[in-house]
Amino acid sequence: MTADLVTLGEAMGLLTPIEPGPLLRKPLLRLGFGGAETNLAIGASRLGLRTHWIGRVGDDEIGDVIVRELQAEGVSSSCVRDFAPTGMMLKTVGAAGKVRVTYVRAASAGSHLCVDDIDEAVIREAKVLHVTGITPALGDDPAAAVTAAVEIAKAHGVIVSLDLNYRSALWDPRTAAAALDPLVKRADVLFSTHEEAQLIVDEATPADCARALSSLGPRQVMIKLGAAGSVSVIDDELYLQDAEVVTAVDPVGAGDAFAAGYLSELVSGVDPRGRLSTATKTGAFAVTVSGDWEGLPTRSDLCDFDRRGDVLR
């Protein structure tokens, strides 16, 4: 098969309380799944790209859910069913509305991703390879798999997209910076928060961080600033993008949605301002619905979003 966008990484089962509130008082949980890379693959698929995910899940019922749902969302996959269990996440919302995610992923199926799992043919024929800083943090084998995938993409003229996606629960800043710096230099497109950017460069402002990161190699650098919008340097030009004003229900997955919107438009040949506009709308749309990927919009949804008036405000 041929995909427009290929990504690789860990997908995990996701448990969330059916009702908001402390877990002790709301013990009923809903089962779903999530993962930065699968979130992005689903988002890009809903926007019209042919997407493919490379990864491992356990030979268990959680793995069955992930494989089935990806197929239902139009995402093809090279998925190894592993002897180890599929990792799990627990997402709760505190009294102040702060989202907390707890991970159970030690020795999970996803942490066994390795170079042998990489489908060279599907990467070679793709337009974009998207990787994140989460996968290298899972261990030496997943890190080697990411490096191998990037080298295949570079050898065949495939655009390499990287989201730094730093997770402090997986590694410390110094270790992360040492591992991510070579990937930044090999990337063509880079997504980061302001704090993540400062793992790699020393500049104080988002704009200066974007310029400094671009000087390392990526020609397209997007610094995501949440409700403050984004600051980007694309082909040496600075772009300031305001956020869309919406009522956020669940902020998890907003960055993945932003990247999915941007990359979908990049593949479609849209100009930088159009890419950033769609990315911003996609990210805003996603946070209005509970779930890591359930609220990701289709093209029709984005058209409705443009005509929403004050409905979602």
PDB file of C-alpha atoms in Angstrom:
ATOM      1  CA  MET A   1       0.000   0.000   0.000  1.00  0.00           C
ATOM      2  CA  THR A   2       0.977   3.636  -0.453  1.00  0.00           C
ATOM      3  CA  ALA A   3       0.488   6.199   2.307  1.00  0.00           C
ATOM      4  CA  ASP A   4       0.778   9.971   2.254  1.00  0.00           C
ATOM      5  CA  LEU A   5       1.860  10.052   5.892  1.00  0.00           C
ATOM      6  CA  VAL A   6       3.595   7.354   7.944  1.00  0.00           C
ATOM      7  CA  THR A   7       4.163   7.496  11.672  1.00  0.00           C
ATOM      8  CA  LEU A   8       5.450   5.134  14.351  1.00  0.00           C
ATOM      9  CA  GLY A   9       5.218   4.905  18.106  1.00  0.00           C
ATOM     10  CA  GLU A  10       3.272   3.543  21.061  1.00  0.00           C
ATOM     11  CA  ALA A  11      -0.515   3.310  21.305  1.00  0.00           C
ATOM     12  CA  MET A  12      -1.966   2.620  24.749  1.00  0.00           C
ATOM     13  CA  GLY A  13      -5.271   1.776  26.313  1.00  0.00           C
ATOM     14  CA  LEU A  14      -6.923   4.772  27.974  1.00  0.00           C
ATOM     15  CA  LEU A  15      -9.188   4.727  31.023  1.00  0.00           C
ATOM     16  CA  THR A  16     -11.203   7.842  31.898  1.00  0.00           C
ATOM     17  CA  PRO A  17     -13.939   8.351  34.513  1.00  0.00           C
ATOM     18  CA  ILE A  18     -17.404   8.424  33.000  1.00  0.00           C
ATOM     19  CA  GLU A  19     -18.128  11.539  35.070  1.00  0.00           C
ATOM     20  CA  PRO A  20     -15.687  14.313  36.046  1.00  0.00           C
ATOM     21  CA  GLY A  21     -14.449  14.391  39.601  1.00  0.00           C
ATOM     22  CA  PRO A  22     -12.034  12.605  41.954  1.00  0.00           C
ATOM     23  CA  LEU A  23     -11.565   8.955  41.041  1.00  0.00           C
ATOM     24  CA  LEU A  24     -12.479   7.814  44.564  1.00  0.00           C
ATOM     25  CA  ARG A  25     -15.945   9.275  44.097  1.00  0.00           C
ATOM     26  CA  LYS A  26     -16.361   8.417  40.388  1.00  0.00           C
ATOM     27  CA  PRO A  27     -15.165   4.814  40.132  1.00  0.00           C
ATOM     28  CA  LEU A  28     -16.793   3.914  36.782  1.00  0.00           C
ATOM     29  CA  LEU A  29     -14.298   4.104  33.915  1.00  0.00           C
ATOM     30  CA  ARG A  30     -14.592   4.267  30.128  1.00  0.00           C
ATOM     31  CA  LEU A  31     -12.112   2.351  27.955  1.00  0.00           C
ATOM     32  CA  GLY A  32     -10.538   3.970  24.904  1.00  0.00           C
ATOM     33  CA  PHE A  33      -7.037   4.393  23.559  1.00  0.00           C
ATOM     34  CA  GLY A  34      -4.563   7.091  22.675  1.00  0.00           C
ATOM     35  CA  GLY A  35      -1.010   7.884  21.674  1.00  0.00           C
ATOM     36  CA  ALA A  36       0.566  10.932  20.064  1.00  0.00           C
ATOM     37  CA  GLU A  37       1.310   9.136  16.805  1.00  0.00           C
ATOM     38  CA  THR A  38      -2.032   7.353  16.444  1.00  0.00           C
ATOM     39  CA  ASN A  39      -3.838  10.583  17.362  1.00  0.00           C
ATOM     40  CA  LEU A  40      -2.033  12.323  14.503  1.00  0.00           C
ATOM     41  CA  ALA A  41      -2.648   9.458  12.059  1.00  0.00           C
ATOM     42  CA  ILE A  42      -6.374   9.560  12.780  1.00  0.00           C
ATOM     43  CA  GLY A  43      -6.458  13.351  12.493  1.00  0.00           C
ATOM     44  CA  ALA A  44      -4.713  13.356   9.133  1.00  0.00           C
ATOM     45  CA  SER A  45      -6.919  10.507   7.902  1.00  0.00           C
ATOM     46  CA  ARG A  46     -10.066  12.465   8.765  1.00  0.00           C
ATOM     47  CA  LEU A  47      -8.662  15.370   6.763  1.00  0.00           C
ATOM     48  CA  GLY A  48      -8.217  13.214   3.688  1.00  0.00           C
ATOM     49  CA  LEU A  49      -4.680  11.800   3.833  1.00  0.00           C
ATOM     50  CA  ARG A  50      -3.823   8.130   3.457  1.00  0.00           C
ATOM     51  CA  THR A  51      -2.110   7.377   6.756  1.00  0.00           C
ATOM     52  CA  HIS A  52      -0.152   4.415   8.108  1.00  0.00           C
ATOM     53  CA  TRP A  53       0.965   3.575  11.653  1.00  0.00           C
ATOM     54  CA  ILE A  54       3.890   1.329  12.611  1.00  0.00           C
ATOM     55  CA  GLY A  55       3.886  -0.059  16.139  1.00  0.00           C
ATOM     56  CA  ARG A  56       3.378  -2.890  18.595  1.00  0.00           C
ATOM     57  CA  VAL A  57       0.428  -3.767  20.795  1.00  0.00           C
ATOM     58  CA  GLY A  58      -0.109  -6.716  23.079  1.00  0.00           C
ATOM     59  CA  ASP A  59      -1.890  -9.864  21.996  1.00  0.00           C
ATOM     60  CA  ASP A  60      -4.703  -8.859  24.305  1.00  0.00           C
ATOM     61  CA  GLU A  61      -8.127  -7.244  24.198  1.00  0.00           C
ATOM     62  CA  ILE A  62      -6.722  -3.720  24.516  1.00  0.00           C
ATOM     63  CA  GLY A  63      -4.596  -4.417  21.454  1.00  0.00           C
ATOM     64  CA  ASP A  64      -7.721  -5.689  19.678  1.00  0.00           C
ATOM     65  CA  VAL A  65      -9.487  -2.401  20.415  1.00  0.00           C
ATOM     66  CA  ILE A  66      -6.595  -0.331  19.036  1.00  0.00           C
ATOM     67  CA  VAL A  67      -6.241  -2.372  15.836  1.00  0.00           C
ATOM     68  CA  ARG A  68      -9.987  -2.313  15.200  1.00  0.00           C
ATOM     69  CA  GLU A  69     -10.423   1.398  15.846  1.00  0.00           C
ATOM     70  CA  LEU A  70      -7.474   2.396  13.653  1.00  0.00           C
ATOM     71  CA  GLN A  71      -8.911   0.347  10.821  1.00  0.00           C
ATOM     72  CA  ALA A  72     -12.315   1.963  11.348  1.00  0.00           C
ATOM     73  CA  GLU A  73     -10.670   5.396  11.116  1.00  0.00           C
ATOM     74  CA  GLY A  74      -9.040   4.539   7.786  1.00  0.00           C
ATOM     75  CA  VAL A  75      -5.521   4.186   9.211  1.00  0.00           C
ATOM     76  CA  SER A  76      -3.592   1.229   7.797  1.00  0.00           C
ATOM     77  CA  SER A  77      -0.915  -0.311   9.983  1.00  0.00           C
ATOM     78  CA  SER A  78       2.156  -2.504  10.259  1.00  0.00           C
ATOM     79  CA  CYS A  79       1.315  -3.748  13.728  1.00  0.00           C
ATOM     80  CA  VAL A  80       3.179  -6.487  15.573  1.00  0.00           C
ATOM     81  CA  ARG A  81       1.145  -8.338  18.214  1.00  0.00           C
ATOM     82  CA  ASP A  82       3.591  -8.689  21.097  1.00  0.00           C
ATOM     83  CA  PHE A  83       3.783 -11.147  24.009  1.00  0.00           C
ATOM     84  CA  ALA A  84       4.015  -8.150  26.366  1.00  0.00           C
ATOM     85  CA  PRO A  85       0.827  -6.330  27.385  1.00  0.00           C
ATOM     86  CA  THR A  86      -0.441  -3.175  25.762  1.00  0.00           C
ATOM     87  CA  GLY A  87       0.422  -0.151  27.905  1.00  0.00           C
ATOM     88  CA  MET A  88      -2.316   1.725  29.749  1.00  0.00           C
ATOM     89  CA  MET A  89      -3.089   5.331  30.713  1.00  0.00           C
ATOM     90  CA  LEU A  90      -5.452   6.703  33.331  1.00  0.00           C
ATOM     91  CA  LYS A  91      -6.712  10.240  32.668  1.00  0.00           C
ATOM     92  CA  THR A  92      -8.536  12.133  35.402  1.00  0.00           C
ATOM     93  CA  VAL A  93      -9.709  15.708  35.843  1.00  0.00           C
ATOM     94  CA  GLY A  94      -9.141  17.400  39.201  1.00  0.00           C
ATOM     95  CA  ALA A  95     -11.395  19.809  41.027  1.00  0.00           C
ATOM     96  CA  ALA A  96      -9.703  22.815  39.393  1.00  0.00           C
ATOM     97  CA  GLY A  97     -10.141  21.303  35.942  1.00  0.00           C
ATOM     98  CA  LYS A  98      -6.505  20.212  35.652  1.00  0.00           C
ATOM     99  CA  VAL A  99      -6.038  17.039  33.616  1.00  0.00           C
ATOM    100  CA  ARG A 100      -3.714  14.399  35.056  1.00  0.00           C
ATOM    101  CA  VAL A 101      -2.485  11.390  33.072  1.00  0.00           C
ATOM    102  CA  THR A 102      -0.904   8.389  34.828  1.00  0.00           C
ATOM    103  CA  TYR A 103       0.968   5.842  32.709  1.00  0.00           C
ATOM    104  CA  VAL A 104       1.482   2.096  33.171  1.00  0.00           C
ATOM    105  CA  ARG A 105       3.922   1.320  30.378  1.00  0.00           C
ATOM    106  CA  ALA A 106       7.030  -0.385  31.841  1.00  0.00           C
ATOM    107  CA  ALA A 107       7.967  -3.359  29.618  1.00  0.00           C
ATOM    108  CA  SER A 108       4.898  -2.722  27.472  1.00  0.00           C
ATOM    109  CA  ALA A 109       4.467  -3.982  23.937  1.00  0.00           C
ATOM    110  CA  GLY A 110       5.180  -0.503  22.597  1.00  0.00           C
ATOM    111  CA  SER A 111       8.543  -0.405  24.358  1.00  0.00           C
ATOM    112  CA  HIS A 112       9.625  -3.411  22.271  1.00  0.00           C
ATOM    113  CA  LEU A 113       9.382  -1.547  18.958  1.00  0.00           C
ATOM    114  CA  CYS A 114      12.588  -2.235  17.044  1.00  0.00           C
ATOM    115  CA  VAL A 115      14.340  -1.713  13.712  1.00  0.00           C
ATOM    116  CA  ASP A 116      12.962  -4.988  12.354  1.00  0.00           C
ATOM    117  CA  ASP A 117       9.430  -3.589  12.718  1.00  0.00           C
ATOM    118  CA  ILE A 118      10.103  -0.713  10.315  1.00  0.00           C
ATOM    119  CA  ASP A 119       8.346  -1.142   6.974  1.00  0.00           C
ATOM    120  CA  GLU A 120      10.910   0.380   4.631  1.00  0.00           C
ATOM    121  CA  ALA A 121       8.690   0.142   1.552  1.00  0.00           C
ATOM    122  CA  VAL A 122       5.820   2.138   3.050  1.00  0.00           C
ATOM    123  CA  ILE A 123       8.175   4.885   4.294  1.00  0.00           C
ATOM    124  CA  ARG A 124      10.002   5.024   0.968  1.00  0.00           C
ATOM    125  CA  GLU A 125       6.754   5.701  -0.905  1.00  0.00           C
ATOM    126  CA  ALA A 126       5.317   8.210   1.587  1.00  0.00           C
ATOM    127  CA  LYS A 127       5.269  11.985   1.374  1.00  0.00           C
ATOM    128  CA  VAL A 128       5.801  12.585   5.108  1.00  0.00           C
ATOM    129  CA  LEU A 129       7.285  10.556   7.961  1.00  0.00           C
ATOM    130  CA  HIS A 130       6.189  11.856  11.380  1.00  0.00           C
ATOM    131  CA  VAL A 131       8.007  10.880  14.578  1.00  0.00           C
ATOM    132  CA  THR A 132       7.891  12.185  18.142  1.00  0.00           C
ATOM    133  CA  GLY A 133      10.210  12.521  21.095  1.00  0.00           C
ATOM    134  CA  ILE A 134       8.128  10.014  23.035  1.00  0.00           C
ATOM    135  CA  THR A 135       9.280   6.926  21.146  1.00  0.00           C
ATOM    136  CA  PRO A 136      13.053   7.378  21.671  1.00  0.00           C
ATOM    137  CA  ALA A 137      12.364   7.773  25.396  1.00  0.00           C
ATOM    138  CA  LEU A 138      10.918   4.259  25.599  1.00  0.00           C
ATOM    139  CA  GLY A 139      14.294   2.544  25.267  1.00  0.00           C
ATOM    140  CA  ASP A 140      17.251   1.822  23.042  1.00  0.00           C
ATOM    141  CA  ASP A 141      15.319  -0.347  20.574  1.00  0.00           C
ATOM    142  CA  PRO A 142      12.512   2.176  19.977  1.00  0.00           C
ATOM    143  CA  ALA A 143      15.130   4.939  19.643  1.00  0.00           C
ATOM    144  CA  ALA A 144      16.992   2.897  17.033  1.00  0.00           C
ATOM    145  CA  ALA A 145      13.724   2.288  15.196  1.00  0.00           C
ATOM    146  CA  VAL A 146      13.051   6.021  14.981  1.00  0.00           C
ATOM    147  CA  THR A 147      16.574   6.701  13.709  1.00  0.00           C
ATOM    148  CA  ALA A 148      16.257   3.963  11.087  1.00  0.00           C
ATOM    149  CA  ALA A 149      12.910   5.292   9.884  1.00  0.00           C
ATOM    150  CA  VAL A 150      14.284   8.836   9.610  1.00  0.00           C
ATOM    151  CA  GLU A 151      17.303   7.657   7.624  1.00  0.00           C
ATOM    152  CA  ILE A 152      15.072   5.748   5.190  1.00  0.00           C
ATOM    153  CA  ALA A 153      12.942   8.864   4.731  1.00  0.00           C
ATOM    154  CA  LYS A 154      15.949  11.133   4.172  1.00  0.00           C
ATOM    155  CA  ALA A 155      17.450   8.714   1.650  1.00  0.00           C
ATOM    156  CA  HIS A 156      14.279   8.779  -0.448  1.00  0.00           C
ATOM    157  CA  GLY A 157      13.351  12.448  -0.277  1.00  0.00           C
ATOM    158  CA  VAL A 158      10.478  11.961   2.172  1.00  0.00           C
ATOM    159  CA  ILE A 159       9.683  14.949   4.395  1.00  0.00           C
ATOM    160  CA  VAL A 160      10.640  14.252   8.026  1.00  0.00           C
ATOM    161  CA  SER A 161       8.346  15.771  10.648  1.00  0.00           C
ATOM    162  CA  LEU A 162       9.257  15.771  14.341  1.00  0.00           C
ATOM    163  CA  ASP A 163       7.211  16.738  17.378  1.00  0.00           C
ATOM    164  CA  LEU A 164       9.524  17.088  20.388  1.00  0.00           C
ATOM    165  CA  ASN A 165       6.746  15.924  22.739  1.00  0.00           C
ATOM    166  CA  TYR A 166       8.928  15.856  25.842  1.00  0.00           C
ATOM    167  CA  ARG A 167       7.623  13.644  28.666  1.00  0.00           C
ATOM    168  CA  SER A 168       9.321  14.268  32.023  1.00  0.00           C
ATOM    169  CA  ALA A 169       8.047  10.927  33.355  1.00  0.00           C
ATOM    170  CA  LEU A 170      10.166   9.117  30.752  1.00  0.00           C
ATOM    171  CA  TRP A 171      13.505  10.939  30.919  1.00  0.00           C
ATOM    172  CA  ASP A 172      15.283  13.956  32.334  1.00  0.00           C
ATOM    173  CA  PRO A 173      15.857  17.141  30.294  1.00  0.00           C
ATOM    174  CA  ARG A 174      19.585  16.562  29.702  1.00  0.00           C
ATOM    175  CA  THR A 175      19.107  12.998  28.428  1.00  0.00           C
ATOM    176  CA  ALA A 176      16.182  14.088  26.275  1.00  0.00           C
ATOM    177  CA  ALA A 177      18.130  16.962  24.750  1.00  0.00           C
ATOM    178  CA  ALA A 178      21.049  14.712  23.838  1.00  0.00           C
ATOM    179  CA  ALA A 179      18.740  12.242  22.099  1.00  0.00           C
ATOM    180  CA  LEU A 180      16.496  14.785  20.393  1.00  0.00           C
ATOM    181  CA  ASP A 181      19.192  17.128  19.068  1.00  0.00           C
ATOM    182  CA  PRO A 182      20.239  14.776  16.218  1.00  0.00           C
ATOM    183  CA  LEU A 183      16.601  14.278  15.251  1.00  0.00           C
ATOM    184  CA  VAL A 184      16.004  18.032  15.176  1.00  0.00           C
ATOM    185  CA  LYS A 185      18.929  18.414  12.782  1.00  0.00           C
ATOM    186  CA  ARG A 186      17.502  15.730  10.472  1.00  0.00           C
ATOM    187  CA  ALA A 187      13.942  17.087  10.530  1.00  0.00           C
ATOM    188  CA  ASP A 188      12.349  19.209   7.816  1.00  0.00           C
ATOM    189  CA  VAL A 189       9.293  20.134   9.912  1.00  0.00           C
ATOM    190  CA  LEU A 190       9.420  20.651  13.669  1.00  0.00           C
ATOM    191  CA  PHE A 191       6.638  21.068  16.230  1.00  0.00           C
ATOM    192  CA  SER A 192       7.399  22.145  19.789  1.00  0.00           C
ATOM    193  CA  THR A 193       6.081  24.007  22.779  1.00  0.00           C
ATOM    194  CA  HIS A 194       8.129  26.933  24.064  1.00  0.00           C
ATOM    195  CA  GLU A 195       9.361  24.883  27.026  1.00  0.00           C
ATOM    196  CA  GLU A 196      10.333  21.950  24.803  1.00  0.00           C
ATOM    197  CA  ALA A 197      12.222  24.251  22.446  1.00  0.00           C
ATOM    198  CA  GLN A 198      14.374  25.382  25.347  1.00  0.00           C
ATOM    199  CA  LEU A 199      15.648  21.836  25.752  1.00  0.00           C
ATOM    200  CA  ILE A 200      17.520  22.350  22.488  1.00  0.00           C
ATOM    201  CA  VAL A 201      18.206  26.107  22.237  1.00  0.00           C
ATOM    202  CA  ASP A 202      18.866  28.843  24.794  1.00  0.00           C
ATOM    203  CA  GLU A 203      16.779  31.714  23.438  1.00  0.00           C
ATOM    204  CA  ALA A 204      14.164  33.283  25.707  1.00  0.00           C
ATOM    205  CA  THR A 205      11.279  34.185  23.391  1.00  0.00           C
ATOM    206  CA  PRO A 206       9.215  31.803  21.236  1.00  0.00           C
ATOM    207  CA  ALA A 207      10.185  33.706  18.078  1.00  0.00           C
ATOM    208  CA  ASP A 208      13.884  33.522  18.872  1.00  0.00           C
ATOM    209  CA  CYS A 209      13.525  29.829  19.729  1.00  0.00           C
ATOM    210  CA  ALA A 210      11.855  29.213  16.373  1.00  0.00           C
ATOM    211  CA  ARG A 211      14.633  31.020  14.515  1.00  0.00           C
ATOM    212  CA  ALA A 212      17.345  29.170  16.439  1.00  0.00           C
ATOM    213  CA  LEU A 213      15.736  25.781  15.823  1.00  0.00           C
ATOM    214  CA  SER A 214      15.347  26.584  12.136  1.00  0.00           C
ATOM    215  CA  SER A 215      19.064  27.359  11.933  1.00  0.00           C
ATOM    216  CA  LEU A 216      19.786  23.780  13.040  1.00  0.00           C
ATOM    217  CA  GLY A 217      18.103  22.304   9.967  1.00  0.00           C
ATOM    218  CA  PRO A 218      14.277  22.344   9.934  1.00  0.00           C
ATOM    219  CA  ARG A 219      12.919  24.855   7.405  1.00  0.00           C
ATOM    220  CA  GLN A 220       9.493  24.786   9.072  1.00  0.00           C
ATOM    221  CA  VAL A 221       9.368  25.299  12.849  1.00  0.00           C
ATOM    222  CA  MET A 222       6.112  25.724  14.748  1.00  0.00           C
ATOM    223  CA  ILE A 223       6.130  26.798  18.414  1.00  0.00           C
ATOM    224  CA  LYS A 224       2.736  25.971  19.941  1.00  0.00           C
ATOM    225  CA  LEU A 225       1.588  28.413  22.627  1.00  0.00           C
ATOM    226  CA  GLY A 226      -1.844  27.060  23.557  1.00  0.00           C
ATOM    227  CA  ALA A 227      -4.390  29.833  24.076  1.00  0.00           C
ATOM    228  CA  ALA A 228      -1.783  32.354  22.886  1.00  0.00           C
ATOM    229  CA  GLY A 229      -1.684  30.787  19.409  1.00  0.00           C
ATOM    230  CA  SER A 230       1.593  29.892  17.744  1.00  0.00           C
ATOM    231  CA  VAL A 231       4.825  31.409  16.474  1.00  0.00           C
ATOM    232  CA  SER A 232       6.456  29.857  13.413  1.00  0.00           C
ATOM    233  CA  VAL A 233       9.463  30.311  11.177  1.00  0.00           C
ATOM    234  CA  ILE A 234       8.820  28.866   7.727  1.00  0.00           C
ATOM    235  CA  ASP A 235      11.497  29.275   5.069  1.00  0.00           C
ATOM    236  CA  ASP A 236      13.057  32.081   7.142  1.00  0.00           C
ATOM    237  CA  GLU A 237       9.799  34.039   7.427  1.00  0.00           C
ATOM    238  CA  LEU A 238       8.165  34.664  10.812  1.00  0.00           C
ATOM    239  CA  TYR A 239       4.459  33.905  11.211  1.00  0.00           C
ATOM    240  CA  LEU A 240       2.301  34.856  14.202  1.00  0.00           C
ATOM    241  CA  GLN A 241      -0.967  32.941  14.462  1.00  0.00           C
ATOM    242  CA  ASP A 242      -3.748  33.779  16.926  1.00  0.00           C
ATOM    243  CA  ALA A 243      -5.596  30.951  18.645  1.00  0.00           C
ATOM    244  CA  GLU A 244      -9.262  30.230  18.001  1.00  0.00           C
ATOM    245  CA  VAL A 245     -11.453  31.075  20.988  1.00  0.00           C
ATOM    246  CA  VAL A 246     -13.360  27.989  22.146  1.00  0.00           C
ATOM    247  CA  THR A 247     -14.461  26.388  25.383  1.00  0.00           C
ATOM    248  CA  ALA A 248     -11.925  23.663  26.133  1.00  0.00           C
ATOM    249  CA  VAL A 249     -13.358  20.411  27.469  1.00  0.00           C
ATOM    250  CA  ASP A 250     -10.222  18.244  27.198  1.00  0.00           C
ATOM    251  CA  PRO A 251      -6.842  19.725  26.206  1.00  0.00           C
ATOM    252  CA  VAL A 252      -5.080  16.373  25.686  1.00  0.00           C
ATOM    253  CA  GLY A 253      -4.288  15.780  22.023  1.00  0.00           C
ATOM    254  CA  ALA A 254      -4.475  19.419  20.945  1.00  0.00           C
ATOM    255  CA  GLY A 255      -0.843  19.435  19.825  1.00  0.00           C
ATOM    256  CA  ASP A 256      -1.331  16.245  17.823  1.00  0.00           C
ATOM    257  CA  ALA A 257      -4.384  17.792  16.180  1.00  0.00           C
ATOM    258  CA  PHE A 258      -2.410  20.940  15.325  1.00  0.00           C
ATOM    259  CA  ALA A 259       0.302  18.861  13.673  1.00  0.00           C
ATOM    260  CA  ALA A 260      -2.253  16.753  11.799  1.00  0.00           C
ATOM    261  CA  GLY A 261      -3.863  19.881  10.376  1.00  0.00           C
ATOM    262  CA  TYR A 262      -0.545  21.405   9.370  1.00  0.00           C
ATOM    263  CA  LEU A 263       0.836  18.283   7.716  1.00  0.00           C
ATOM    264  CA  SER A 264      -2.414  17.586   5.877  1.00  0.00           C
ATOM    265  CA  GLU A 265      -2.243  21.010   4.265  1.00  0.00           C
ATOM    266  CA  LEU A 266       1.483  20.684   3.611  1.00  0.00           C
ATOM    267  CA  VAL A 267       0.880  17.485   1.637  1.00  0.00           C
ATOM    268  CA  SER A 268      -1.969  19.208  -0.202  1.00  0.00           C
ATOM    269  CA  GLY A 269       0.287  22.074  -1.328  1.00  0.00           C
ATOM    270  CA  VAL A 270      -1.371  24.810   0.748  1.00  0.00           C
ATOM    271  CA  ASP A 271       0.667  27.943   1.507  1.00  0.00           C
ATOM    272  CA  PRO A 272       2.117  28.537   5.011  1.00  0.00           C
ATOM    273  CA  ARG A 273      -0.667  30.823   6.242  1.00  0.00           C
ATOM    274  CA  GLY A 274      -3.256  28.318   5.118  1.00  0.00           C
ATOM    275  CA  ARG A 275      -1.392  25.481   6.834  1.00  0.00           C
ATOM    276  CA  LEU A 276      -1.240  27.402  10.104  1.00  0.00           C
ATOM    277  CA  SER A 277      -4.872  28.441   9.889  1.00  0.00           C
ATOM    278  CA  THR A 278      -6.048  24.858   9.437  1.00  0.00           C
ATOM    279  CA  ALA A 279      -3.681  23.617  12.148  1.00  0.00           C
ATOM    280  CA  THR A 280      -5.062  26.161  14.602  1.00  0.00           C
ATOM    281  CA  LYS A 281      -8.675  25.304  13.796  1.00  0.00           C
ATOM    282  CA  THR A 282      -7.976  21.583  14.036  1.00  0.00           C
ATOM    283  CA  GLY A 283      -6.328  21.970  17.431  1.00  0.00           C
ATOM    284  CA  ALA A 284      -9.151  24.185  18.701  1.00  0.00           C
ATOM    285  CA  PHE A 285     -11.826  21.834  17.421  1.00  0.00           C
ATOM    286  CA  ALA A 286     -10.209  18.839  19.122  1.00  0.00           C
ATOM    287  CA  VAL A 287     -10.285  20.336  22.627  1.00  0.00           C
ATOM    288  CA  THR A 288     -14.043  20.898  22.537  1.00  0.00           C
ATOM    289  CA  VAL A 289     -14.669  17.146  22.873  1.00  0.00           C
ATOM    290  CA  SER A 290     -13.510  14.723  25.559  1.00  0.00           C
ATOM    291  CA  GLY A 291     -10.930  12.190  24.386  1.00  0.00           C
ATOM    292  CA  ASP A 292      -7.455  12.131  22.886  1.00  0.00           C
ATOM    293  CA  TRP A 293      -8.648  11.856  19.258  1.00  0.00           C
ATOM    294  CA  GLU A 294     -12.435  11.538  19.268  1.00  0.00           C
ATOM    295  CA  GLY A 295     -12.943  15.253  18.605  1.00  0.00           C
ATOM    296  CA  LEU A 296     -10.573  15.470  15.639  1.00  0.00           C
ATOM    297  CA  PRO A 297     -12.429  17.147  12.772  1.00  0.00           C
ATOM    298  CA  THR A 298     -13.186  16.153   9.213  1.00  0.00           C
ATOM    299  CA  ARG A 299     -13.032  18.659   6.355  1.00  0.00           C
ATOM    300  CA  SER A 300     -16.780  19.091   6.701  1.00  0.00           C
ATOM    301  CA  ASP A 301     -16.375  19.793  10.416  1.00  0.00           C
ATOM    302  CA  LEU A 302     -13.848  22.527   9.651  1.00  0.00           C
ATOM    303  CA  CYS A 303     -16.286  24.155   7.246  1.00  0.00           C
ATOM    304  CA  ASP A 304     -18.933  24.098   9.968  1.00  0.00           C
ATOM    305  CA  PHE A 305     -16.362  25.523  12.399  1.00  0.00           C
ATOM    306  CA  ASP A 306     -15.821  28.524  10.107  1.00  0.00           C
ATOM    307  CA  ARG A 307     -19.582  29.161  10.149  1.00  0.00           C
ATOM    308  CA  ARG A 308     -20.084  28.540  13.852  1.00  0.00           C
ATOM    309  CA  GLY A 309     -20.685  32.130  14.960  1.00  0.00           C
ATOM    310  CA  ASP A 310     -20.791  31.996  18.738  1.00  0.00           C
ATOM    311  CA  VAL A 311     -21.959  28.384  19.019  1.00  0.00           C
ATOM    312  CA  LEU A 312     -18.678  26.999  20.368  1.00  0.00           C
ATOM    313  CA  ARG A 313     -17.506  30.111  22.173  1.00  0.00           C
TER     314      ARG A 313
END
